Amino acid sequence: MARGRSGLWEGLRRTRYGLALAVQAGVAAGLAWFVAHDLIGRPSPFFAPIAAVITLASSVGQRVRRTAELVLGVAIGIGIGDAFILLVGSGPWQIGLIVLLAVLVATAVGGGTPLVVQSASSAVLVATLTSSTGLPWTRFFDALVGGGVGLAVMTLLLPLNPLNVVRRAADPALRALADGLHQVGAGLAERERSTIEDALAHLRAAEATFAAFSAAVTAARENVAFAPARWRNRGALALYVDGASHITYALRNCRVMSRRADTALGDDETIPEVLPVSVGLLGDAVDLLRQEWAKGVEPVAARERALRAAAECGKAYEEGVGFSGGVIVAQIRTTATDLLRASGVDHAEAPRLVRRAVGWHGRPHSQRRKPASRSGLGHPPT
């Protein structure tokens, strides 16, 4: 029963998130037909609403490019279809050959899937409907009308709020990363390999949510660029746009750290108490970053927590670490740098702050090595 309710609420949540796009597509389809049929006088402009819906529903994040591909694909298909039918007529084998040529031409010009599909489908329409309509070129005109209406709806009439879209996409990604780090820290503290293995599996699964986050950032950047009504969101949105790639780097570094933590426990290495504390602080930093981004404020608390994580991991050398422990320290430092970069710290300043937190700032490289640890393995990274 509980699972059923959970599934119902999840479905309602997805429906609510998709409502804005559904409204956009519905309005665009109706307007495209109205403009082409009632204003311009096209008797049956079926391709206009199709083009409008494709522009909106299939191209989030790349609508301008996809609309151009849509129109170009229609032009290629119509051109090849018209020329070929004039030369050899129509029929089953002619249709097959027309589609073959249309796909080859679309591929040769470097088009993506939308261009290839529209080239092939337009060629089929020309080959099968030319005799009944007599004006195959009008489908190209319909595509122009539909694509233009779709872009107008997207940018002027009903522009989506890009900040809401990005926040919804960022939240599960950042939660997954923070939860994974806290789980790895708990596994290290309790010396439970199964806990770390579960955390690593969750971090790997989080790749999908991070891909959705990246796609949302791309879509939001486009939306803000072309929708004047959303220009006021550029400041808060910049926090996500500028930090998205660095958060993805942090995810990858955390997976490396998790695998090394599992190896350290498998090899029965000494795990200094500060290491699980440091990993947990990284998780706190990610969670604070999520909260501060959502509020649209500068992530000061997230930076402070990331630097605390770096400072704690630097103490591990005083207690002694093995080879894998040294790698864990290095990955904590790298992840802390990623989080600082995600929070807006300059690319040169971020590693400098981490080195200062560890206690190595301004020291010559020759003095950064310490005597071998009690395990006889590993030295602090330089």
Short mmCIF file of C-alpha atoms in Angstrom, two decimals:
data_model
loop_
_atom_site.label_atom_id
_atom_site.label_comp_id
_atom_site.label_asym_id
_atom_site.label_seq_id
_atom_site.Cartn_x
_atom_site.Cartn_y
_atom_site.Cartn_z
CA MET A 1 0.00 0.00 0.00
CA ALA A 2 2.79 2.42 0.96
CA ARG A 3 4.65 1.62 -2.26
CA GLY A 4 1.47 2.25 -4.26
CA ARG A 5 0.97 5.64 -2.64
CA SER A 6 4.60 6.50 -3.21
CA GLY A 7 4.27 5.60 -6.89
CA LEU A 8 1.09 7.67 -7.19
CA TRP A 9 2.70 10.75 -5.64
CA GLU A 10 5.77 10.30 -7.83
CA GLY A 11 3.53 10.15 -10.90
CA LEU A 12 1.68 13.28 -9.80
CA ARG A 13 4.98 15.05 -9.19
CA ARG A 14 6.21 14.18 -12.68
CA THR A 15 2.90 15.30 -14.15
CA ARG A 16 3.15 18.64 -12.34
CA TYR A 17 6.69 19.16 -13.61
CA GLY A 18 5.60 18.31 -17.18
CA LEU A 19 2.49 20.49 -17.11
CA ALA A 20 4.25 23.65 -18.28
CA LEU A 21 5.79 21.89 -21.28
CA ALA A 22 2.43 20.27 -22.10
CA VAL A 23 0.72 23.65 -22.05
CA GLN A 24 3.45 25.10 -24.26
CA ALA A 25 3.07 22.28 -26.79
CA GLY A 26 -0.74 22.50 -26.83
CA VAL A 27 -0.79 26.26 -27.30
CA ALA A 28 1.91 26.11 -29.98
CA ALA A 29 0.09 23.39 -31.95
CA GLY A 30 -3.17 25.33 -31.91
CA LEU A 31 -1.51 28.61 -32.85
CA ALA A 32 0.48 26.98 -35.65
CA TRP A 33 -2.69 25.61 -37.23
CA PHE A 34 -4.49 28.93 -36.76
CA VAL A 35 -1.68 30.95 -38.36
CA ALA A 36 -1.18 28.56 -41.29
CA HIS A 37 -4.85 27.76 -41.94
CA ASP A 38 -6.85 30.83 -40.89
CA LEU A 39 -4.38 33.67 -41.40
CA ILE A 40 -2.30 32.44 -44.33
CA GLY A 41 -4.99 30.33 -45.96
CA ARG A 42 -3.33 26.93 -46.21
CA PRO A 43 -6.13 24.35 -46.74
CA SER A 44 -4.56 21.53 -44.70
CA PRO A 45 -1.39 22.63 -42.92
CA PHE A 46 -0.94 19.42 -40.94
CA PHE A 47 2.85 19.83 -40.81
CA ALA A 48 2.67 23.20 -39.03
CA PRO A 49 1.40 21.89 -35.65
CA ILE A 50 3.69 18.86 -36.00
CA ALA A 51 6.71 21.15 -36.44
CA ALA A 52 5.62 23.31 -33.50
CA VAL A 53 5.32 20.31 -31.18
CA ILE A 54 8.65 18.86 -32.33
CA THR A 55 10.32 22.21 -31.70
CA LEU A 56 9.00 22.33 -28.13
CA ALA A 57 8.81 18.75 -26.95
CA SER A 58 11.79 17.09 -28.59
CA SER A 59 14.39 19.80 -28.33
CA VAL A 60 14.60 21.06 -24.77
CA GLY A 61 18.02 22.66 -24.50
CA GLN A 62 18.63 22.72 -28.26
CA ARG A 63 15.43 24.15 -29.65
CA VAL A 64 16.98 26.69 -31.99
CA ARG A 65 19.36 24.13 -33.46
CA ARG A 66 16.69 21.45 -33.69
CA THR A 67 14.24 23.83 -35.35
CA ALA A 68 16.88 24.65 -37.96
CA GLU A 69 17.48 20.93 -38.47
CA LEU A 70 13.74 20.36 -38.76
CA VAL A 71 13.34 22.94 -41.52
CA LEU A 72 16.51 21.85 -43.32
CA GLY A 73 15.43 18.22 -43.13
CA VAL A 74 12.08 19.05 -44.68
CA ALA A 75 13.83 21.01 -47.43
CA ILE A 76 16.17 18.11 -48.21
CA GLY A 77 13.37 15.57 -48.26
CA ILE A 78 11.10 17.69 -50.42
CA GLY A 79 13.86 18.63 -52.82
CA ILE A 80 15.02 15.06 -53.36
CA GLY A 81 11.47 13.75 -53.54
CA ASP A 82 10.37 16.32 -56.10
CA ALA A 83 13.42 15.85 -58.30
CA PHE A 84 13.29 12.07 -58.23
CA ILE A 85 9.54 11.84 -58.93
CA LEU A 86 9.91 14.13 -61.94
CA LEU A 87 12.58 11.80 -63.33
CA VAL A 88 11.27 8.29 -62.60
CA GLY A 89 7.75 8.67 -61.26
CA SER A 90 6.35 7.20 -58.04
CA GLY A 91 5.96 3.67 -56.74
CA PRO A 92 7.24 1.29 -54.04
CA TRP A 93 10.84 1.09 -55.22
CA GLN A 94 10.93 4.82 -55.91
CA ILE A 95 9.83 5.54 -52.33
CA GLY A 96 12.56 3.30 -50.96
CA LEU A 97 15.21 4.92 -53.12
CA ILE A 98 14.00 8.45 -52.28
CA VAL A 99 14.27 7.71 -48.54
CA LEU A 100 17.71 6.17 -49.03
CA LEU A 101 18.98 9.28 -50.83
CA ALA A 102 17.36 11.67 -48.36
CA VAL A 103 19.00 9.92 -45.38
CA LEU A 104 22.39 9.83 -47.13
CA VAL A 105 22.25 13.55 -47.93
CA ALA A 106 21.11 14.47 -44.39
CA THR A 107 23.94 12.39 -42.94
CA ALA A 108 26.49 13.86 -45.34
CA VAL A 109 25.70 17.42 -44.23
CA GLY A 110 26.34 16.40 -40.61
CA GLY A 111 22.77 16.45 -39.38
CA GLY A 112 21.59 14.86 -36.17
CA THR A 113 18.69 12.52 -35.69
CA PRO A 114 15.97 15.20 -36.19
CA LEU A 115 17.39 16.23 -39.56
CA VAL A 116 17.69 12.63 -40.77
CA VAL A 117 14.18 11.73 -39.60
CA GLN A 118 12.59 14.82 -41.13
CA SER A 119 14.43 14.35 -44.41
CA ALA A 120 13.20 10.77 -44.70
CA SER A 121 9.63 11.50 -43.59
CA SER A 122 9.32 14.53 -45.87
CA ALA A 123 10.58 12.50 -48.80
CA VAL A 124 7.92 9.88 -48.09
CA LEU A 125 5.23 12.56 -47.86
CA VAL A 126 6.26 14.02 -51.19
CA ALA A 127 6.35 10.62 -52.85
CA THR A 128 2.94 9.58 -51.54
CA LEU A 129 0.97 12.83 -51.38
CA THR A 130 2.21 14.86 -54.30
CA SER A 131 -0.43 13.55 -56.64
CA SER A 132 -3.23 14.53 -54.24
CA THR A 133 -1.97 17.92 -53.15
CA GLY A 134 -0.01 19.08 -56.17
CA LEU A 135 2.08 21.43 -54.00
CA PRO A 136 4.77 19.45 -52.14
CA TRP A 137 6.76 22.59 -51.37
CA THR A 138 4.01 23.75 -49.00
CA ARG A 139 5.19 21.30 -46.35
CA PHE A 140 8.43 23.25 -46.19
CA PHE A 141 6.37 26.39 -45.64
CA ASP A 142 4.35 24.59 -42.94
CA ALA A 143 7.60 23.67 -41.18
CA LEU A 144 8.68 27.30 -41.21
CA VAL A 145 5.36 28.41 -39.71
CA GLY A 146 5.28 25.65 -37.07
CA GLY A 147 8.90 26.08 -36.05
CA GLY A 148 8.50 29.84 -35.83
CA VAL A 149 5.35 29.56 -33.72
CA GLY A 150 7.05 27.02 -31.44
CA LEU A 151 9.98 29.36 -30.86
CA ALA A 152 7.64 32.30 -30.25
CA VAL A 153 5.68 30.37 -27.64
CA MET A 154 8.91 29.23 -25.99
CA THR A 155 10.52 32.66 -25.86
CA LEU A 156 7.66 35.18 -25.68
CA LEU A 157 4.25 33.79 -24.76
CA LEU A 158 4.91 31.00 -22.25
CA PRO A 159 8.61 30.79 -21.45
CA LEU A 160 9.45 28.14 -18.86
CA ASN A 161 11.11 29.39 -15.69
CA PRO A 162 14.66 28.09 -16.22
CA LEU A 163 15.57 28.55 -12.57
CA ASN A 164 12.81 26.19 -11.44
CA VAL A 165 13.81 23.64 -14.07
CA VAL A 166 17.45 23.67 -13.00
CA ARG A 167 16.65 23.56 -9.29
CA ARG A 168 14.46 20.50 -9.78
CA ALA A 169 17.22 18.79 -11.76
CA ALA A 170 20.05 19.83 -9.42
CA ASP A 171 18.33 18.78 -6.19
CA PRO A 172 18.37 14.98 -6.70
CA ALA A 173 21.90 15.08 -8.12
CA LEU A 174 23.31 17.01 -5.16
CA ARG A 175 21.34 14.94 -2.66
CA ALA A 176 22.70 11.74 -4.19
CA LEU A 177 26.28 13.02 -3.96
CA ALA A 178 25.87 14.24 -0.37
CA ASP A 179 24.20 11.00 0.74
CA GLY A 180 26.89 8.93 -0.96
CA LEU A 181 29.66 10.83 0.81
CA HIS A 182 27.97 10.49 4.18
CA GLN A 183 27.55 6.77 3.55
CA VAL A 184 31.22 6.35 2.61
CA GLY A 185 32.24 8.24 5.76
CA ALA A 186 30.05 5.95 7.87
CA GLY A 187 31.52 2.88 6.18
CA LEU A 188 35.05 4.03 6.89
CA ALA A 189 34.24 4.83 10.52
CA GLU A 190 32.61 1.42 11.05
CA ARG A 191 35.05 -0.45 8.75
CA GLU A 192 32.06 -1.89 6.89
CA ARG A 193 32.94 -2.71 3.28
CA SER A 194 29.31 -3.47 2.45
CA THR A 195 28.32 0.09 3.38
CA ILE A 196 30.99 1.53 1.11
CA GLU A 197 30.02 -0.83 -1.71
CA ASP A 198 26.40 0.30 -1.41
CA ALA A 199 27.50 3.94 -1.43
CA LEU A 200 29.61 3.34 -4.53
CA ALA A 201 26.65 1.71 -6.29
CA HIS A 202 24.49 4.74 -5.45
CA LEU A 203 27.17 7.14 -6.67
CA ARG A 204 27.40 5.24 -9.94
CA ALA A 205 23.62 5.31 -10.32
CA ALA A 206 23.71 9.07 -9.72
CA GLU A 207 25.30 9.52 -13.15
CA ALA A 208 21.80 9.65 -14.66
CA THR A 209 20.68 12.46 -12.35
CA PHE A 210 23.87 14.39 -13.13
CA ALA A 211 23.22 13.98 -16.86
CA ALA A 212 19.72 15.38 -16.31
CA PHE A 213 21.23 18.27 -14.34
CA SER A 214 23.63 19.04 -17.18
CA ALA A 215 20.82 18.91 -19.74
CA ALA A 216 18.69 21.24 -17.60
CA VAL A 217 21.56 23.73 -17.38
CA THR A 218 21.92 23.69 -21.17
CA ALA A 219 18.18 24.20 -21.61
CA ALA A 220 18.11 27.01 -19.05
CA ARG A 221 21.01 28.80 -20.68
CA GLU A 222 19.16 28.75 -24.00
CA ASN A 223 15.88 29.80 -22.40
CA VAL A 224 17.41 32.80 -20.70
CA ALA A 225 19.26 33.81 -23.84
CA PHE A 226 16.13 33.87 -25.99
CA ALA A 227 13.38 34.72 -23.50
CA PRO A 228 13.48 38.36 -22.31
CA ALA A 229 10.92 37.59 -19.60
CA ARG A 230 13.47 35.34 -17.90
CA TRP A 231 16.48 37.66 -18.02
CA ARG A 232 15.94 38.60 -14.39
CA ASN A 233 16.87 35.01 -13.43
CA ARG A 234 20.35 35.21 -14.89
CA GLY A 235 22.09 35.99 -11.60
CA ALA A 236 20.72 33.04 -9.61
CA LEU A 237 20.96 30.77 -12.63
CA ALA A 238 24.65 31.58 -13.06
CA LEU A 239 25.38 29.75 -9.78
CA TYR A 240 24.14 26.51 -11.35
CA VAL A 241 25.52 27.14 -14.82
CA ASP A 242 29.03 27.94 -13.60
CA GLY A 243 29.13 25.14 -11.04
CA ALA A 244 27.51 22.22 -12.87
CA SER A 245 30.66 20.87 -14.53
CA HIS A 246 32.68 21.06 -11.29
CA ILE A 247 30.00 19.13 -9.41
CA THR A 248 30.25 16.42 -12.06
CA TYR A 249 34.02 16.31 -11.52
CA ALA A 250 33.39 15.98 -7.78
CA LEU A 251 31.11 13.00 -8.39
CA ARG A 252 33.79 11.21 -10.38
CA ASN A 253 36.47 11.93 -7.80
CA CYS A 254 34.20 10.67 -5.04
CA ARG A 255 33.71 7.40 -6.89
CA VAL A 256 37.48 6.99 -7.12
CA MET A 257 37.78 7.75 -3.42
CA SER A 258 35.05 5.21 -2.60
CA ARG A 259 36.77 2.44 -4.53
CA ARG A 260 40.04 3.20 -2.74
CA ALA A 261 38.26 3.22 0.63
CA ASP A 262 36.94 -0.26 -0.13
CA THR A 263 40.45 -1.38 -1.06
CA ALA A 264 41.89 0.10 2.15
CA LEU A 265 39.46 -1.89 4.27
CA GLY A 266 40.07 -5.01 2.21
CA ASP A 267 43.82 -4.64 2.80
CA ASP A 268 43.19 -4.04 6.51
CA GLU A 269 44.95 -0.68 6.40
CA THR A 270 44.93 1.71 9.31
CA ILE A 271 42.16 4.28 8.86
CA PRO A 272 42.80 7.46 10.87
CA GLU A 273 39.69 8.76 12.59
CA VAL A 274 39.96 12.05 10.76
CA LEU A 275 39.36 10.42 7.36
CA PRO A 276 35.70 9.43 7.85
CA VAL A 277 35.14 12.80 9.54
CA SER A 278 36.64 14.54 6.51
CA VAL A 279 34.50 12.56 4.05
CA GLY A 280 31.40 13.41 6.08
CA LEU A 281 32.33 17.08 5.97
CA LEU A 282 32.49 16.86 2.18
CA GLY A 283 28.95 15.50 2.24
CA ASP A 284 27.92 18.43 4.44
CA ALA A 285 29.56 20.83 1.98
CA VAL A 286 27.58 19.38 -0.93
CA ASP A 287 24.34 19.63 1.03
CA LEU A 288 25.08 23.24 1.99
CA LEU A 289 25.87 24.02 -1.62
CA ARG A 290 22.48 22.61 -2.64
CA GLN A 291 20.71 24.78 -0.05
CA GLU A 292 22.61 27.97 -0.88
CA TRP A 293 22.14 27.53 -4.61
CA ALA A 294 18.40 27.04 -4.04
CA LYS A 295 18.29 30.32 -2.09
CA GLY A 296 20.30 32.13 -4.76
CA VAL A 297 22.98 33.24 -2.29
CA GLU A 298 26.74 33.00 -2.45
CA PRO A 299 27.79 29.54 -1.14
CA VAL A 300 29.94 30.81 1.74
CA ALA A 301 28.96 28.02 4.16
CA ALA A 302 29.67 25.35 1.54
CA ARG A 303 33.17 26.74 0.98
CA GLU A 304 33.88 26.81 4.71
CA ARG A 305 32.81 23.18 5.11
CA ALA A 306 34.85 22.02 2.10
CA LEU A 307 37.95 23.69 3.56
CA ARG A 308 37.27 22.05 6.93
CA ALA A 309 37.20 18.71 5.13
CA ALA A 310 40.59 19.49 3.58
CA ALA A 311 42.01 20.54 6.94
CA GLU A 312 40.82 17.33 8.63
CA CYS A 313 42.19 15.04 5.94
CA GLY A 314 45.60 16.67 6.25
CA LYS A 315 45.78 15.43 9.86
CA ALA A 316 45.68 11.83 8.65
CA TYR A 317 49.44 11.87 7.99
CA GLU A 318 50.11 12.58 11.65
CA GLU A 319 48.28 9.39 12.60
CA GLY A 320 49.73 7.35 9.75
CA VAL A 321 48.16 6.12 6.52
CA GLY A 322 48.85 3.31 4.10
CA PHE A 323 48.96 3.59 0.34
CA SER A 324 45.18 3.58 -0.13
CA GLY A 325 44.79 5.99 2.75
CA GLY A 326 47.11 8.41 0.99
CA VAL A 327 45.02 8.15 -2.16
CA ILE A 328 41.87 8.83 -0.13
CA VAL A 329 43.47 11.99 1.27
CA ALA A 330 44.43 13.11 -2.23
CA GLN A 331 40.88 12.53 -3.52
CA ILE A 332 39.38 14.42 -0.59
CA ARG A 333 41.61 17.36 -1.42
CA THR A 334 40.68 17.16 -5.10
CA THR A 335 36.97 16.94 -4.30
CA ALA A 336 37.25 19.89 -1.94
CA THR A 337 38.84 21.85 -4.79
CA ASP A 338 35.99 20.83 -7.09
CA LEU A 339 33.44 22.06 -4.56
CA LEU A 340 35.25 25.36 -4.15
CA ARG A 341 35.25 25.79 -7.91
CA ALA A 342 31.54 24.93 -8.01
CA SER A 343 30.93 27.61 -5.38
CA GLY A 344 32.52 30.24 -7.61
CA VAL A 345 36.15 30.31 -6.40
CA ASP A 346 38.70 31.08 -9.11
CA HIS A 347 40.49 28.10 -10.69
CA ALA A 348 43.88 29.22 -9.36
CA GLU A 349 42.62 30.28 -5.94
CA ALA A 350 40.74 27.06 -5.14
CA PRO A 351 43.78 24.73 -4.92
CA ARG A 352 45.71 27.43 -3.08
CA LEU A 353 42.97 27.60 -0.42
CA VAL A 354 42.98 23.82 -0.10
CA ARG A 355 46.76 23.72 0.35
CA ARG A 356 46.50 26.40 3.01
CA ALA A 357 43.79 24.42 4.82
CA VAL A 358 45.93 21.29 4.76
CA GLY A 359 48.83 23.30 6.11
CA TRP A 360 51.16 23.17 3.12
CA HIS A 361 50.70 26.67 1.76
CA GLY A 362 54.01 28.41 1.10
CA ARG A 363 56.15 25.41 2.02
CA PRO A 364 58.78 24.24 -0.46
CA HIS A 365 58.00 20.94 -2.14
CA SER A 366 61.09 19.36 -0.59
CA GLN A 367 59.72 20.05 2.89
CA ARG A 368 56.24 18.68 2.27
CA ARG A 369 57.25 15.06 2.55
CA LYS A 370 57.04 13.62 5.99
CA PRO A 371 58.71 10.53 7.39
CA ALA A 372 57.14 7.25 6.40
CA SER A 373 53.96 6.46 8.27
CA ARG A 374 53.69 3.69 10.82
CA SER A 375 52.45 1.37 8.08
CA GLY A 376 55.59 2.11 6.08
CA LEU A 377 53.49 3.08 3.06
CA GLY A 378 52.73 6.34 1.38
CA HIS A 379 53.61 9.97 1.75
CA PRO A 380 51.51 13.08 1.51
CA PRO A 381 50.95 14.16 -2.10
CA THR A 382 52.90 17.16 -3.30
#
